[in-house]
Amino acid sequence: MKKMGKVARLASLLVLTLLFGLFPIGSGNNLNKVQAVTPLNNPRTVADSSMNAKQKVTWDCVWFGAYPQSEVTSGDIYNKLKNATGWDENNDIVIDGNKYRRLKGEDATYYNTKRVLNYYDWIEDYSTYHYFKYEAIKWRVLNVSNGGALLLADQALDSQRYNQNSEDITWEKSSIRSWLNAQDTINNQEGINYRKGNFLNEAFFLSEQAVILPRNIANKNNATYNTSGGNNTLDKIFLLAETQICGLDAKKYGFIMDHSIDDEARQSKCAEYAFAMGCYKFVETKYAENVNWWLRSPGGSSKAALKIDYDGRSRTGGSSIDSIEAIRPALYLKISSSNLYSYAGTVCSDGTINETPAPARVYQDNTSSGNTGNNSSSNNTTGNNNSNNTNNNKNNTTANTKPSNKTTASKKPTKRALLPVEKMTGSLKSVKSPAKSTLAITWKKLRKVTGYQVQFCAKSNFKKGTIERKFKQKVTKTKVRPLKSKKKYYVRMRPYTKSGSKTYYGKWSKVKSVKIK
């Protein structure tokens, strides 16, 4: 009987060994089960007199989606990117399973012509591409309830205007809402089509988009000025509101309610791509690397929106909606879909980071669309997905492919047809100085354009110290002050059209100059 017992135990051990060999814990298909045992918690707040906010907050974080973030400046991959062909219409490409974006100053939301630390340095060359790698997005968990988690991007991911032009606007009809949610022309007051060139489709596969919960977004009036917040909206991606960041709901998310205090929990850094897109970065020691970031709530007027400043305060009047600020998207994630996100560790408002590495996110090399989520079977994140889904886009983007001997290989690529705006030339009507320290500019109104780009500079070559402004199509004049008296300024302008995330420009007008009174 003892011998039979030993045999039975040995047989049982053999079966268990085989089972563990066939189904290893933590392998690709089981990784989501391992991750699921790490519950997501609400923010933890403790009193701390050394902090400006008098409290220290720790948030759980998750990896979910991907977006251009760090810059590629050297190595073999940099040379591959410089020589690569097959970039798609969003200026994205996949090489060796990784996705990249190229960006030049002319295509950024804003580029500064002065070489200062506060702005990204284009080295006075705005037509040469710089390269950025798509990397996993880290999100802070602000609240967990009813099977969903409210997430806020850990750092700013992009830089955009709240609205393309300065006019009366609410969140509902703003261009930033349409850009975040891939909306059509009818959804924003400017009539811009964001079906291509948007945040939602560029950051998430379709399978990931399916677990972002649409939410009824309350758009309340400004708490100080009572400026209308407009209608409520149904959104997948949104910006936080005044009440969430410094109002009644702020405390449960880890923020203090007083908008006038330098709250470390509200301060934000930005990705290098966001910096290149045009946001202003502070360099003071205390607030080094911090940026301003948009909220969705209205400011002191319907032409202003609230933002969080570099120091963690929120000025109640806000900023003009055509200002350029950093973007920290927010969303509600269905937390039962744990195969589509992974635990990222914790971050604390005192700067402490305990990070769990992001899983590999592999893209198929044959991709011709910046929206890798356009295919229904597009999620191929190694170790973080039960399916074997891959991208089905067909354009080969491998950088170092040897040219074929076939005749078709020597054919030149078909040139893109010029848009109407690219055939137009700007026309300045007058450049005057009607009063002390004042510059007055008037230009010709053009049809079928989004607006006008106006530049003025103390140098005729516009290479250093150039100041730029953009105006909507109906505007044909502007005044600038104060400028330095007795100084000569040169002015030029050109029309532009916005299509998705891309801007197309016409030709510069003839340069006019005037000496300031």
Coordinates of N, CA and C in Angstrom, one line a residue, residues 206-421:
L206 N -8.1 50.0 -32.3 CA -9.6 49.9 -32.2 C -10.0 49.0 -31.0
S207 N -9.2 48.0 -30.7 CA -9.6 47.2 -29.5 C -9.4 48.0 -28.3
E208 N -8.5 48.9 -28.2 CA -8.3 49.7 -27.0 C -9.4 50.8 -27.0
Q209 N -9.8 51.3 -28.1 CA -10.8 52.3 -28.2 C -12.1 51.8 -27.6
A210 N -12.3 50.5 -27.9 CA -13.6 49.8 -27.4 C -13.7 49.7 -25.9
V211 N -12.6 49.9 -25.2 CA -12.7 49.8 -23.7 C -12.6 51.2 -23.1
I212 N -12.6 52.2 -23.9 CA -12.7 53.6 -23.4 C -14.2 53.9 -23.3
L213 N -14.6 54.2 -22.1 CA -16.1 54.3 -21.9 C -16.5 55.8 -22.2
P214 N -17.5 55.9 -23.2 CA -18.1 57.2 -23.5 C -18.7 57.8 -22.2
R215 N -18.5 59.0 -21.9 CA -19.1 59.6 -20.7 C -19.9 60.9 -21.0
N216 N -20.9 61.0 -20.2 CA -21.7 62.3 -20.3 C -20.9 63.4 -19.6
I217 N -20.3 64.3 -20.3 CA -19.4 65.3 -19.7 C -20.2 66.5 -19.3
A218 N -20.2 66.9 -18.0 CA -20.8 68.1 -17.5 C -19.9 69.3 -17.8
N219 N -20.5 70.3 -18.4 CA -19.7 71.5 -18.8 C -20.4 72.7 -18.0
K220 N -19.9 72.9 -16.8 CA -20.4 73.9 -15.9 C -19.9 75.3 -16.2
N221 N -20.6 76.3 -15.7 CA -20.1 77.7 -15.9 C -18.9 77.9 -15.1
N222 N -18.1 79.0 -15.5 CA -17.0 79.4 -14.7 C -17.4 79.8 -13.3
A223 N -16.7 79.3 -12.3 CA -17.2 79.5 -10.9 C -17.0 80.9 -10.5
T224 N -16.2 81.7 -11.1 CA -15.9 83.1 -10.7 C -16.7 84.1 -11.5
Y225 N -16.7 83.9 -12.8 CA -17.3 84.9 -13.7 C -18.7 84.4 -14.3
N226 N -19.0 83.2 -14.0 CA -20.3 82.6 -14.5 C -20.4 82.5 -16.0
T227 N -19.2 82.5 -16.7 CA -19.2 82.3 -18.1 C -19.8 81.0 -18.5
S228 N -20.7 80.9 -19.5 CA -21.4 79.7 -19.8 C -20.4 78.6 -20.3
G229 N -20.6 77.4 -19.7 CA -19.9 76.2 -20.1 C -20.5 75.5 -21.3
G230 N -21.7 75.9 -21.7 CA -22.4 75.3 -22.8 C -23.1 74.0 -22.5
N231 N -23.4 73.3 -23.5 CA -24.2 72.0 -23.4 C -23.2 70.9 -22.8
N232 N -23.8 69.9 -22.2 CA -23.1 68.7 -21.8 C -22.8 68.0 -23.1
T233 N -21.7 67.2 -23.1 CA -21.3 66.4 -24.2 C -21.1 64.9 -23.9
L234 N -21.1 64.1 -24.9 CA -20.8 62.7 -24.8 C -19.4 62.5 -25.4
D235 N -18.4 62.2 -24.6 CA -17.0 62.1 -25.1 C -16.3 60.9 -24.6
K236 N -15.4 60.4 -25.4 CA -14.4 59.3 -25.0 C -13.2 60.0 -24.4
I237 N -12.7 61.0 -25.1 CA -11.5 61.7 -24.6 C -11.9 63.1 -24.3
F238 N -11.3 63.7 -23.2 CA -11.7 65.0 -22.8 C -10.6 65.6 -22.0
L239 N -10.8 66.9 -21.6 CA -9.9 67.6 -20.7 C -10.6 67.7 -19.3
L240 N -9.8 67.8 -18.3 CA -10.5 67.9 -16.9 C -11.1 69.3 -16.8
A241 N -12.1 69.3 -15.9 CA -12.9 70.6 -15.7 C -12.4 71.3 -14.4
E242 N -12.8 72.5 -14.3 CA -12.5 73.3 -13.1 C -12.9 72.6 -11.8
T243 N -14.1 72.1 -11.8 CA -14.6 71.4 -10.6 C -13.8 70.2 -10.2
Q244 N -13.1 69.5 -11.2 CA -12.4 68.3 -10.9 C -11.0 68.7 -10.4
I245 N -10.4 69.8 -10.8 CA -9.0 70.1 -10.5 C -8.9 71.1 -9.4
C246 N -9.9 72.0 -9.1 CA -9.8 72.9 -8.0 C -11.2 73.3 -7.5
G247 N -12.1 72.3 -7.6 CA -13.5 72.5 -7.1 C -13.9 71.5 -6.2
L248 N -15.2 71.2 -6.2 CA -15.8 70.3 -5.3 C -15.3 68.8 -5.4
D249 N -14.9 68.4 -6.6 CA -14.4 67.0 -6.8 C -12.9 66.9 -6.7
A250 N -12.2 68.0 -6.5 CA -10.8 68.0 -6.6 C -10.1 67.1 -5.5
K251 N -10.7 67.1 -4.3 CA -10.1 66.4 -3.2 C -9.9 64.9 -3.4
K252 N -11.0 64.3 -4.0 CA -11.0 62.9 -4.2 C -10.0 62.4 -5.3
Y253 N -9.6 63.4 -6.1 CA -8.7 63.1 -7.2 C -7.2 63.4 -6.8
G254 N -7.0 63.9 -5.6 CA -5.7 64.2 -5.1 C -5.3 65.7 -5.2
F255 N -6.2 66.6 -5.6 CA -5.9 68.0 -5.7 C -6.5 68.8 -4.5
I256 N -6.0 70.0 -4.3 CA -6.6 70.8 -3.3 C -7.6 71.7 -3.9
M257 N -8.6 72.2 -3.2 CA -9.7 72.9 -3.7 C -9.3 74.4 -4.0
D258 N -8.3 74.9 -3.3 CA -7.9 76.3 -3.5 C -7.1 76.5 -4.8
H259 N -7.7 77.2 -5.8 CA -7.0 77.4 -7.1 C -5.8 78.3 -7.0
S260 N -5.6 79.1 -5.9 CA -4.6 80.1 -5.9 C -3.3 79.6 -5.2
I261 N -3.3 78.3 -4.8 CA -2.1 77.7 -4.2 C -1.3 76.9 -5.1
D262 N 0.0 77.0 -5.0 CA 0.9 76.2 -5.9 C 0.8 74.7 -5.5
D263 N -0.1 74.0 -6.1 CA -0.4 72.6 -5.7 C 0.5 71.7 -6.6
E264 N 1.4 71.0 -5.9 CA 2.4 70.1 -6.7 C 1.6 69.1 -7.5
A265 N 0.5 68.6 -7.0 CA -0.3 67.6 -7.6 C -0.8 68.1 -9.0
R266 N -1.0 69.4 -9.2 CA -1.5 69.9 -10.4 C -0.4 70.3 -11.4
Q267 N 0.9 70.3 -11.0 CA 2.0 70.6 -11.8 C 2.3 69.5 -12.8
S268 N 2.8 69.9 -14.0 CA 3.0 68.9 -15.0 C 4.2 69.1 -15.9
K269 N 4.9 68.0 -16.2 CA 6.0 68.0 -17.2 C 5.4 67.7 -18.6
C270 N 6.2 67.6 -19.6 CA 5.7 67.3 -20.9 C 6.6 66.4 -21.6
A271 N 6.1 65.6 -22.6 CA 6.9 64.8 -23.5 C 7.7 65.7 -24.4
E272 N 8.8 65.2 -24.9 CA 9.6 66.0 -25.8 C 8.9 66.3 -27.1
Y273 N 8.0 65.4 -27.6 CA 7.2 65.7 -28.7 C 6.2 66.9 -28.5
A274 N 5.6 66.9 -27.3 CA 4.8 68.0 -26.9 C 5.5 69.3 -26.9
F275 N 6.8 69.3 -26.4 CA 7.6 70.5 -26.4 C 7.9 70.9 -27.8
A276 N 8.2 70.0 -28.7 CA 8.4 70.4 -30.1 C 7.2 70.9 -30.8
M277 N 6.0 70.5 -30.3 CA 4.8 71.0 -30.9 C 4.5 72.4 -30.6
G278 N 5.2 73.0 -29.5 CA 5.1 74.4 -29.3 C 4.8 74.9 -27.9
C279 N 4.7 74.1 -26.9 CA 4.3 74.6 -25.6 C 5.5 75.3 -25.0
Y280 N 5.3 76.2 -24.0 CA 6.3 76.9 -23.3 C 6.7 76.2 -22.1
K281 N 8.0 76.0 -21.9 CA 8.5 75.2 -20.8 C 9.2 76.2 -19.8
F282 N 8.9 76.1 -18.6 CA 9.6 77.0 -17.6 C 10.9 76.5 -17.2
V283 N 11.9 77.4 -16.9 CA 13.2 77.0 -16.6 C 13.7 77.4 -15.2
E284 N 12.8 78.1 -14.5 CA 13.1 78.5 -13.1 C 13.4 77.2 -12.3
T285 N 14.4 77.4 -11.4 CA 14.8 76.2 -10.6 C 13.7 75.5 -9.9
K286 N 12.8 76.3 -9.3 CA 11.7 75.7 -8.5 C 10.7 75.0 -9.4
Y287 N 10.5 75.5 -10.6 CA 9.5 74.9 -11.5 C 10.1 74.4 -12.8
A288 N 11.3 74.0 -12.7 CA 12.0 73.6 -14.0 C 11.3 72.5 -14.7
E289 N 11.2 72.7 -16.0 CA 10.5 71.7 -16.9 C 9.0 71.7 -16.9
N290 N 8.4 72.5 -16.0 CA 6.9 72.5 -15.9 C 6.3 73.3 -17.1
V291 N 5.1 72.9 -17.4 CA 4.3 73.5 -18.5 C 2.9 73.9 -18.0
N292 N 2.3 74.8 -18.8 CA 0.9 75.1 -18.6 C 0.0 74.1 -19.4
W293 N -1.1 73.7 -18.8 CA -2.0 72.7 -19.6 C -3.4 73.1 -19.5
W294 N -4.1 72.8 -20.6 CA -5.5 73.3 -20.7 C -6.5 72.5 -19.9
L295 N -7.5 73.1 -19.3 CA -8.8 72.5 -18.8 C -9.8 72.8 -19.9
R296 N -11.0 72.1 -19.7 CA -12.1 72.3 -20.7 C -13.0 73.5 -20.3
S297 N -13.0 73.9 -19.1 CA -13.9 74.9 -18.6 C -13.7 76.3 -19.1
P298 N -14.7 77.1 -19.2 CA -14.5 78.5 -19.8 C -13.8 79.4 -18.8
G299 N -13.2 80.5 -19.4 CA -12.5 81.4 -18.5 C -13.3 82.6 -18.2
G300 N -12.7 83.8 -18.1 CA -13.5 85.0 -17.8 C -14.4 85.5 -18.8
S301 N -14.3 85.0 -20.0 CA -15.2 85.3 -21.1 C -15.3 84.1 -22.0
S302 N -16.2 84.2 -23.0 CA -16.4 83.0 -23.9 C -15.3 82.9 -24.9
K303 N -14.3 83.8 -24.9 CA -13.2 83.7 -25.7 C -11.9 83.2 -24.9
A304 N -12.2 82.7 -23.8 CA -11.1 82.3 -22.9 C -11.4 80.9 -22.3
A305 N -10.4 80.1 -22.0 CA -10.6 78.9 -21.3 C -9.6 78.8 -20.2
L306 N -9.9 78.0 -19.2 CA -9.0 77.8 -18.0 C -7.9 76.9 -18.3
K307 N -6.8 77.1 -17.6 CA -5.6 76.2 -17.7 C -5.0 76.1 -16.3
I308 N -4.1 75.1 -16.2 CA -3.3 75.0 -15.0 C -1.9 75.5 -15.3
D309 N -1.5 76.5 -14.5 CA -0.2 77.1 -14.8 C 1.0 76.2 -14.3
Y310 N 2.2 76.6 -14.7 CA 3.4 75.8 -14.4 C 3.6 75.6 -12.9
D311 N 3.0 76.5 -12.1 CA 3.2 76.4 -10.6 C 2.1 75.6 -9.9
G312 N 1.1 75.1 -10.7 CA 0.0 74.4 -10.1 C -1.2 75.2 -9.7
R313 N -1.2 76.5 -10.1 CA -2.4 77.3 -9.9 C -3.3 77.4 -11.1
S314 N -4.5 77.8 -10.8 CA -5.4 78.0 -12.0 C -6.0 79.4 -11.8
R315 N -5.6 80.3 -12.8 CA -6.0 81.7 -12.8 C -7.5 81.7 -13.3
T316 N -8.4 82.3 -12.5 CA -9.8 82.2 -12.8 C -10.2 82.8 -14.1
G317 N -9.4 83.7 -14.7 CA -9.8 84.3 -16.0 C -9.4 83.5 -17.2
G318 N -8.4 82.6 -17.0 CA -7.9 81.7 -18.1 C -7.1 82.4 -19.1
S319 N -7.0 81.8 -20.3 CA -6.2 82.4 -21.4 C -7.0 82.4 -22.6
S320 N -6.6 83.2 -23.6 CA -7.3 83.3 -24.9 C -7.4 81.9 -25.5
I321 N -8.5 81.5 -26.1 CA -8.7 80.1 -26.6 C -7.7 79.8 -27.8
D322 N -7.2 80.9 -28.4 CA -6.2 80.6 -29.5 C -4.8 80.6 -29.0
S323 N -4.6 80.6 -27.7 CA -3.3 80.4 -27.1 C -2.8 78.9 -27.3
I324 N -1.6 78.7 -27.2 CA -1.0 77.3 -27.4 C -0.6 76.8 -26.0
E325 N -1.2 75.8 -25.5 CA -0.8 75.2 -24.2 C -0.7 73.7 -24.4
A326 N -0.1 73.1 -23.4 CA 0.1 71.6 -23.4 C -1.3 70.9 -23.1
I327 N -1.3 69.6 -23.6 CA -2.5 68.8 -23.5 C -2.3 67.6 -22.7
R328 N -3.1 67.4 -21.6 CA -3.1 66.2 -20.8 C -4.5 65.6 -20.9
P329 N -4.6 64.7 -21.9 CA -6.0 64.0 -22.1 C -6.4 63.3 -20.8
A330 N -7.7 63.1 -20.8 CA -8.3 62.3 -19.7 C -9.4 61.4 -20.3
L331 N -9.6 60.2 -19.7 CA -10.6 59.2 -20.2 C -11.1 58.3 -19.1
Y332 N -12.1 57.6 -19.3 CA -12.6 56.6 -18.4 C -12.3 55.2 -19.1
L333 N -11.6 54.4 -18.3 CA -11.2 53.0 -18.8 C -12.0 51.9 -18.2
K334 N -12.5 51.0 -19.0 CA -13.2 49.8 -18.5 C -12.1 48.9 -17.9
I335 N -12.1 48.8 -16.5 CA -11.0 48.1 -15.9 C -11.1 46.6 -15.9
S336 N -12.2 46.1 -16.3 CA -12.3 44.6 -16.5 C -11.5 44.1 -17.7
S337 N -11.2 45.0 -18.6 CA -10.5 44.6 -19.8 C -9.0 44.7 -19.5
S338 N -8.5 43.9 -18.6 CA -7.1 44.0 -18.1 C -6.1 43.5 -19.1
N339 N -6.6 42.8 -20.2 CA -5.6 42.4 -21.2 C -5.1 43.5 -22.1
L340 N -5.8 44.7 -22.0 CA -5.5 45.8 -22.9 C -4.7 46.9 -22.2
Y341 N -4.5 46.8 -20.9 CA -3.6 47.8 -20.2 C -2.8 47.0 -19.2
S342 N -1.8 47.7 -18.6 CA -1.0 47.0 -17.6 C -0.6 48.0 -16.5
Y343 N -0.3 47.5 -15.3 CA 0.0 48.3 -14.2 C 1.4 48.9 -14.4
A344 N 1.5 50.2 -14.0 CA 2.7 51.0 -14.3 C 3.4 51.5 -13.1
G345 N 2.9 51.0 -11.9 CA 3.5 51.5 -10.6 C 2.8 52.7 -10.1
T346 N 3.6 53.5 -9.4 CA 3.0 54.7 -8.7 C 3.8 56.0 -9.0
V347 N 3.2 57.1 -8.9 CA 3.9 58.4 -8.9 C 3.4 59.2 -7.7
C348 N 4.2 60.1 -7.2 CA 3.8 60.9 -6.0 C 4.0 62.3 -6.3
S349 N 3.2 63.2 -5.7 CA 3.3 64.6 -5.9 C 4.7 65.2 -5.4
D350 N 5.4 64.5 -4.6 CA 6.7 65.0 -4.2 C 7.8 64.6 -5.2
G351 N 7.4 64.0 -6.3 CA 8.4 63.7 -7.4 C 8.9 62.2 -7.3
T352 N 8.5 61.4 -6.3 CA 8.9 60.0 -6.3 C 8.2 59.2 -7.3
I353 N 8.9 58.4 -8.0 CA 8.4 57.5 -9.1 C 8.8 56.1 -8.8
N354 N 7.8 55.2 -8.7 CA 8.1 53.7 -8.6 C 7.4 53.1 -9.9
E355 N 8.2 52.9 -10.9 CA 7.7 52.5 -12.2 C 7.9 51.0 -12.5
T356 N 6.8 50.4 -12.9 CA 6.8 49.1 -13.5 C 6.9 49.2 -15.0
P357 N 7.9 48.6 -15.6 CA 8.2 48.8 -17.1 C 7.0 48.5 -17.9
A358 N 6.8 49.2 -19.0 CA 5.7 49.0 -19.9 C 6.0 47.7 -20.8
P359 N 5.0 47.0 -21.1 CA 5.1 45.8 -22.0 C 5.5 46.3 -23.4
A360 N 6.1 45.4 -24.2 CA 6.5 45.8 -25.5 C 5.2 46.0 -26.4
R361 N 5.2 46.9 -27.2 CA 4.1 47.2 -28.1 C 4.7 47.1 -29.6
V362 N 4.3 46.0 -30.2 CA 4.9 45.7 -31.5 C 3.9 46.1 -32.6
Y363 N 4.4 46.9 -33.6 CA 3.6 47.2 -34.8 C 4.1 46.4 -36.0
Q364 N 3.2 46.1 -36.9 CA 3.6 45.4 -38.1 C 4.3 46.4 -39.0
D365 N 5.5 46.0 -39.6 CA 6.3 47.0 -40.4 C 5.5 47.5 -41.6
N366 N 4.6 46.7 -42.1 CA 3.8 47.2 -43.3 C 2.7 48.1 -42.8
T367 N 2.9 49.4 -42.7 CA 1.8 50.3 -42.3 C 1.9 51.5 -43.1
S368 N 0.7 52.0 -43.6 CA 0.7 53.2 -44.4 C -0.2 54.2 -43.8
S369 N -0.8 53.9 -42.6 CA -1.7 54.9 -42.0 C -1.2 55.2 -40.6
G370 N -1.2 56.5 -40.3 CA -0.9 57.0 -39.0 C -1.9 56.4 -38.0
N371 N -3.1 56.1 -38.4 CA -4.1 55.5 -37.5 C -3.9 54.0 -37.6
T372 N -3.0 53.4 -36.8 CA -2.8 51.9 -36.8 C -4.0 51.2 -36.2
G373 N -5.0 52.0 -35.6 CA -6.2 51.4 -35.1 C -7.3 51.3 -36.1
N374 N -7.1 51.7 -37.4 CA -8.1 51.7 -38.3 C -8.6 50.2 -38.7
N375 N -7.8 49.3 -38.4 CA -8.1 47.9 -38.7 C -8.8 47.3 -37.5
S376 N -9.8 46.5 -37.7 CA -10.5 45.9 -36.6 C -9.7 44.9 -35.8
S377 N -8.6 44.4 -36.4 CA -7.8 43.4 -35.7 C -6.4 44.1 -35.6
S378 N -6.3 45.1 -34.8 CA -5.1 45.9 -34.9 C -4.2 45.9 -33.6
N379 N -4.7 45.2 -32.5 CA -3.9 45.3 -31.3 C -2.9 44.1 -31.3
N380 N -1.6 44.5 -31.3 CA -0.6 43.5 -31.3 C 0.5 43.9 -30.2
T381 N 0.0 44.0 -29.0 CA 0.9 44.4 -27.9 C 1.5 43.2 -27.2
T382 N 2.7 43.0 -27.4 CA 3.3 41.7 -26.9 C 3.1 41.6 -25.4
G383 N 2.7 40.4 -25.0 CA 2.5 40.1 -23.6 C 1.3 40.8 -22.9
N384 N 0.5 41.5 -23.6 CA -0.6 42.3 -23.0 C -1.9 42.2 -23.8
N385 N -2.1 41.0 -24.5 CA -3.3 40.8 -25.3 C -3.5 39.4 -25.5
N386 N -4.7 38.9 -25.4 CA -5.0 37.5 -25.6 C -5.0 37.1 -27.1
S387 N -5.3 38.1 -27.9 CA -5.5 37.8 -29.3 C -4.1 37.8 -30.1
N388 N -4.1 37.3 -31.3 CA -3.0 37.4 -32.2 C -3.2 38.4 -33.2
N389 N -3.9 39.5 -32.9 CA -4.3 40.5 -33.9 C -3.0 41.3 -34.3
T390 N -3.0 41.6 -35.6 CA -1.9 42.4 -36.2 C -2.5 43.5 -37.1
N391 N -1.7 44.5 -37.4 CA -2.1 45.5 -38.4 C -2.1 44.9 -39.8
N392 N -3.1 45.4 -40.6 CA -3.2 44.9 -41.9 C -2.9 45.9 -43.0
N393 N -2.3 47.0 -42.6 CA -1.9 48.0 -43.6 C -0.8 47.5 -44.5
K394 N -0.7 47.9 -45.7 CA 0.1 47.2 -46.7 C 1.3 48.0 -47.2
N395 N 1.5 49.2 -46.9 CA 2.6 50.0 -47.5 C 4.0 49.6 -46.8
N396 N 4.9 49.1 -47.5 CA 6.2 48.7 -47.0 C 7.0 49.9 -46.6
T397 N 7.5 50.0 -45.3 CA 8.2 51.1 -44.9 C 9.6 50.8 -44.4
T398 N 10.1 49.6 -44.7 CA 11.4 49.3 -44.3 C 12.5 50.2 -44.9
A399 N 13.4 50.7 -44.1 CA 14.3 51.7 -44.6 C 15.4 51.3 -45.5
N400 N 15.9 50.1 -45.3 CA 17.1 49.7 -46.1 C 16.9 48.6 -47.1
T401 N 15.7 48.6 -47.7 CA 15.5 47.6 -48.7 C 16.2 47.9 -50.0
K402 N 16.9 46.9 -50.6 CA 17.6 47.1 -51.8 C 16.6 47.3 -53.0
P403 N 16.9 48.2 -53.9 CA 16.0 48.5 -55.0 C 16.0 47.3 -55.9
S404 N 14.8 47.1 -56.4 CA 14.6 46.0 -57.4 C 15.1 46.3 -58.7
N405 N 15.4 45.3 -59.6 CA 15.8 45.5 -60.9 C 14.6 45.7 -61.9
K406 N 13.4 45.5 -61.3 CA 12.3 45.7 -62.2 C 12.1 47.1 -62.5
T407 N 11.5 47.3 -63.7 CA 11.2 48.7 -64.2 C 10.4 49.5 -63.2
T408 N 9.4 48.8 -62.6 CA 8.5 49.5 -61.7 C 9.2 50.1 -60.5
A409 N 10.4 49.6 -60.1 CA 11.1 50.1 -59.0 C 11.7 51.5 -59.2
S410 N 11.9 51.8 -60.5 CA 12.6 53.1 -60.8 C 11.6 54.2 -61.0
K411 N 10.3 53.9 -60.9 CA 9.3 54.9 -61.1 C 9.3 55.9 -60.0
K412 N 9.2 57.2 -60.4 CA 9.1 58.2 -59.3 C 7.7 58.2 -58.7
P413 N 7.7 58.4 -57.4 CA 6.4 58.5 -56.7 C 5.5 59.6 -57.2
T414 N 4.2 59.4 -57.3 CA 3.3 60.4 -57.8 C 3.3 61.5 -56.8
K415 N 3.4 62.7 -57.4 CA 3.4 63.9 -56.5 C 2.0 64.2 -56.1
R416 N 1.8 64.7 -54.9 CA 0.5 65.1 -54.4 C 0.1 66.3 -55.1
A417 N -1.2 66.3 -55.5 CA -1.8 67.5 -56.1 C -1.8 68.7 -55.1
L418 N -1.5 69.9 -55.6 CA -1.5 71.0 -54.7 C -2.9 71.4 -54.3
L419 N -3.1 71.7 -53.1 CA -4.4 72.2 -52.6 C -4.5 73.7 -53.1
P420 N -5.8 74.1 -53.2 CA -6.0 75.5 -53.7 C -5.2 76.6 -52.9
V421 N -5.1 76.4 -51.6 CA -4.4 77.4 -50.8 C -2.9 77.5 -51.2

